[in-house]
Short mmCIF file of C-alpha atoms in Angstrom, two decimals:
data_model
loop_
_atom_site.label_atom_id
_atom_site.label_comp_id
_atom_site.label_asym_id
_atom_site.label_seq_id
_atom_site.Cartn_x
_atom_site.Cartn_y
_atom_site.Cartn_z
CA MET P 1 0.00 0.00 0.00
CA LYS P 2 1.20 3.51 -0.89
CA ILE P 3 -0.06 6.57 0.91
CA VAL P 4 1.06 10.19 1.12
CA PHE P 5 2.06 11.76 4.42
CA ALA P 6 1.41 15.47 3.86
CA THR P 7 4.71 16.73 5.23
CA ASN P 8 8.21 17.61 4.18
CA ASN P 9 9.36 17.68 7.81
CA ALA P 10 12.21 15.16 7.72
CA HIS P 11 11.94 14.52 11.48
CA LYS P 12 8.24 13.67 11.31
CA LEU P 13 8.72 11.57 8.17
CA SER P 14 11.50 9.56 9.79
CA GLU P 15 9.48 9.01 12.98
CA VAL P 16 6.42 7.78 11.11
CA GLN P 17 8.41 5.53 8.77
CA GLN P 18 10.13 3.93 11.76
CA ILE P 19 6.80 3.37 13.52
CA LEU P 20 5.07 1.90 10.45
CA GLY P 21 8.06 -0.19 9.36
CA ASP P 22 7.66 -1.89 5.99
CA LYS P 23 3.91 -2.46 6.29
CA ILE P 24 3.02 0.65 4.31
CA GLN P 25 5.01 2.71 1.79
CA ILE P 26 4.99 6.36 2.77
CA LEU P 27 5.40 9.11 0.18
CA SER P 28 6.29 12.66 1.22
CA LEU P 29 5.03 15.85 -0.41
CA ASN P 30 8.38 16.08 -2.17
CA ASP P 31 7.93 12.56 -3.56
CA ILE P 32 4.72 13.59 -5.35
CA GLY P 33 6.11 16.92 -6.55
CA CYS P 34 4.14 19.07 -4.12
CA HIS P 35 6.31 22.01 -3.11
CA VAL P 36 3.51 24.23 -1.79
CA ASP P 37 3.61 25.36 1.82
CA ILE P 38 0.08 24.21 2.64
CA PRO P 39 -1.50 26.86 4.89
CA GLU P 40 -2.31 25.78 8.45
CA THR P 41 -5.01 28.34 9.11
CA GLY P 42 -7.29 26.19 11.27
CA SER P 43 -8.21 27.08 14.82
CA SER P 44 -7.59 23.52 16.07
CA LEU P 45 -5.23 20.61 15.48
CA GLN P 46 -8.09 18.73 13.82
CA GLU P 47 -8.75 21.54 11.34
CA ASN P 48 -5.09 21.89 10.37
CA ALA P 49 -4.67 18.15 9.81
CA HIS P 50 -7.82 18.11 7.67
CA LEU P 51 -6.69 21.11 5.62
CA LYS P 52 -3.37 19.49 4.72
CA ALA P 53 -4.81 16.05 3.89
CA SER P 54 -7.63 17.60 1.83
CA TYR P 55 -5.22 19.72 -0.19
CA VAL P 56 -3.22 16.69 -1.32
CA PHE P 57 -6.29 14.54 -1.96
CA GLU P 58 -8.03 17.21 -4.03
CA ASN P 59 -5.00 18.46 -5.97
CA TYR P 60 -2.94 15.30 -6.44
CA GLY P 61 -5.49 12.50 -6.15
CA TYR P 62 -3.62 10.40 -3.60
CA ASP P 63 -4.95 8.78 -0.47
CA CYS P 64 -3.34 10.93 2.17
CA PHE P 65 -2.91 11.52 5.86
CA ALA P 66 -1.69 14.62 7.66
CA ASP P 67 -1.00 15.40 11.27
CA ASP P 68 -0.89 18.40 13.50
CA THR P 69 0.69 18.34 16.91
CA GLY P 70 0.50 20.71 19.83
CA LEU P 71 2.07 21.04 23.24
CA GLU P 72 -0.66 21.88 25.75
CA VAL P 73 0.52 23.31 29.07
CA GLU P 74 -2.00 23.24 31.93
CA ALA P 75 -0.83 26.43 33.65
CA LEU P 76 -1.05 28.29 30.31
CA HIS P 77 -4.65 27.14 29.70
CA GLY P 78 -3.60 24.77 26.91
CA ALA P 79 -1.13 27.10 25.19
CA PRO P 80 0.85 26.98 22.97
CA GLY P 81 -1.49 24.32 21.53
CA VAL P 82 -2.29 24.84 17.85
CA HIS P 83 0.31 27.63 17.76
CA SER P 84 3.16 25.41 19.04
CA ALA P 85 5.35 25.73 15.93
CA ARG P 86 4.94 29.52 15.86
CA TYR P 87 4.73 30.24 19.57
CA ALA P 88 7.47 32.88 19.63
CA GLU P 89 6.28 36.00 17.84
CA GLY P 90 7.52 36.47 14.29
CA THR P 91 8.95 32.96 14.01
CA ASP P 92 8.07 29.76 12.16
CA HIS P 93 9.36 26.45 13.51
CA ASP P 94 12.14 28.17 15.49
CA SER P 95 12.43 25.63 18.29
CA GLU P 96 14.98 27.57 20.32
CA ALA P 97 12.86 30.73 20.31
CA ASN P 98 9.74 28.74 21.18
CA MET P 99 11.44 27.02 24.11
CA ARG P 100 12.83 30.32 25.42
CA LYS P 101 9.35 31.82 25.39
CA LEU P 102 7.83 28.79 27.10
CA LEU P 103 10.43 28.84 29.88
CA LYS P 104 9.85 32.55 30.36
CA GLU P 105 6.07 32.07 30.58
CA LEU P 106 6.54 29.32 33.17
CA ASP P 107 9.20 31.13 35.21
CA GLY P 108 8.26 30.69 38.87
CA VAL P 109 5.20 28.56 38.05
CA GLN P 110 4.90 25.43 40.20
CA ASN P 111 2.40 23.57 38.02
CA ARG P 112 4.49 22.18 35.15
CA LYS P 113 1.92 19.65 33.88
CA ALA P 114 1.70 19.41 30.10
CA ARG P 115 0.76 17.03 27.35
CA PHE P 116 1.64 16.51 23.72
CA ARG P 117 -1.34 15.80 21.46
CA THR P 118 -1.25 14.63 17.85
CA VAL P 119 -4.28 14.49 15.58
CA ILE P 120 -4.10 12.63 12.26
CA ALA P 121 -6.64 13.14 9.47
CA LEU P 122 -6.81 10.39 6.85
CA ILE P 123 -8.63 10.81 3.54
CA GLN P 124 -9.10 7.81 1.26
CA HIS P 125 -10.89 7.15 -2.01
CA GLU P 126 -14.24 5.45 -1.60
CA GLY P 127 -13.86 2.07 -3.31
CA ASP P 128 -12.92 2.58 -6.98
CA SER P 129 -14.29 6.11 -7.07
CA LYS P 130 -11.87 8.83 -8.17
CA ILE P 131 -13.79 11.63 -6.48
CA CYS P 132 -15.71 10.25 -3.48
CA SER P 133 -13.79 10.07 -0.26
CA ARG P 134 -13.91 8.82 3.30
CA GLU P 135 -12.28 10.67 6.15
CA TYR P 136 -11.05 9.32 9.48
CA GLU P 137 -9.40 10.82 12.52
CA PHE P 138 -6.89 9.38 14.99
CA GLU P 139 -5.49 10.91 18.15
CA GLY P 140 -2.53 10.27 20.40
CA ILE P 141 -1.74 11.90 23.75
CA VAL P 142 1.22 11.63 26.09
CA ASN P 143 1.15 13.35 29.47
CA GLY P 144 4.18 14.76 31.23
CA ARG P 145 5.74 17.93 32.55
CA ILE P 146 7.92 20.83 31.43
CA ASP P 147 11.36 20.93 33.00
CA THR P 148 12.98 24.20 34.09
CA GLN P 149 15.81 23.80 31.58
CA LYS P 150 16.67 21.90 28.42
CA HIS P 151 18.17 18.41 28.53
CA GLY P 152 19.38 16.21 25.66
CA THR P 153 20.11 16.63 21.99
CA GLU P 154 17.84 14.10 20.25
CA GLY P 155 14.44 14.81 18.74
CA PHE P 156 13.09 18.21 17.77
CA GLY P 157 10.68 20.93 18.81
CA TYR P 158 10.04 21.02 22.56
CA ASP P 159 11.60 17.57 23.16
CA PRO P 160 14.48 18.88 25.36
CA LEU P 161 11.94 20.36 27.82
CA PHE P 162 9.26 17.65 27.91
CA ILE P 163 9.56 14.81 30.43
CA PRO P 164 6.89 12.14 29.85
CA ASP P 165 5.10 10.61 32.84
CA GLY P 166 6.92 7.57 34.18
CA TYR P 167 10.34 8.83 33.09
CA ASP P 168 13.03 11.06 34.60
CA GLU P 169 14.51 12.14 31.27
CA SER P 170 13.27 14.38 28.49
CA PHE P 171 12.23 13.11 25.07
CA ALA P 172 15.52 14.54 23.80
CA GLN P 173 17.45 12.38 26.28
CA LEU P 174 15.41 9.20 25.81
CA GLY P 175 16.23 9.05 22.10
CA GLU P 176 14.20 8.03 19.06
CA ASP P 177 13.80 4.34 19.89
CA VAL P 178 12.08 5.03 23.21
CA LYS P 179 10.21 8.09 22.00
CA ASN P 180 8.82 6.21 19.00
CA GLN P 181 7.28 3.65 21.35
CA ILE P 182 5.60 6.03 23.79
CA SER P 183 5.06 9.38 22.06
CA HIS P 184 1.83 11.12 21.12
CA ARG P 185 2.67 10.67 17.42
CA ALA P 186 3.50 7.00 17.96
CA ARG P 187 0.11 6.41 19.57
CA ALA P 188 -1.79 8.19 16.80
CA VAL P 189 0.24 6.46 14.07
CA LYS P 190 -0.32 3.07 15.73
CA GLU P 191 -4.07 3.64 15.48
CA LEU P 192 -3.66 4.71 11.85
CA CYS P 193 -1.50 1.68 11.06
CA GLU P 194 -3.95 -0.75 12.66
CA PHE P 195 -6.77 0.82 10.65
CA LEU P 196 -4.86 0.72 7.34
CA THR P 197 -3.70 -2.87 7.75
CA ARG P 198 -7.27 -3.94 8.57
CA GLU P 199 -8.42 -2.24 5.37
CA GLU P 200 -6.02 -4.17 3.14
#
């Protein structure tokens, strides 16, 4: 089975390919010649995932899935949430700037509870139809806390600050092998994989 993952984020692509193994062949946006920066203008993770998957399905005709992920911090009323990648003003996917802002916002705050949440939207053709589609949604959550300083060099995004429940090290210290077993994305992708392999 071939399916498009609507991303050119090499970190995400690598994570998902490792989780899925050789069960399903994943194509990136680059693989299908899509070089558009698909707008993520939704007000929720669900909306953004749907927007990206719909764009590929409608413009390129491939079965497609897309994800959106947010870090939700309890003391910040769920922020940065859908704005996680652009949390620091005037930036786009600047992890260092985002982490600096998060640490500043939580300076002196005792409640460090947080969670990572990934939502995946999958759009498939309905039977042999070229135009009719079915859409599905999968979600993965991992709870944890935000440390007071960065630890580790693996991973990306907020990984050096996030310590998952049941562990004493950050995602960036635990490394890809452990993270890909317990992470929010791993849980959502596992649901997706189980669904896709049932469909075969």
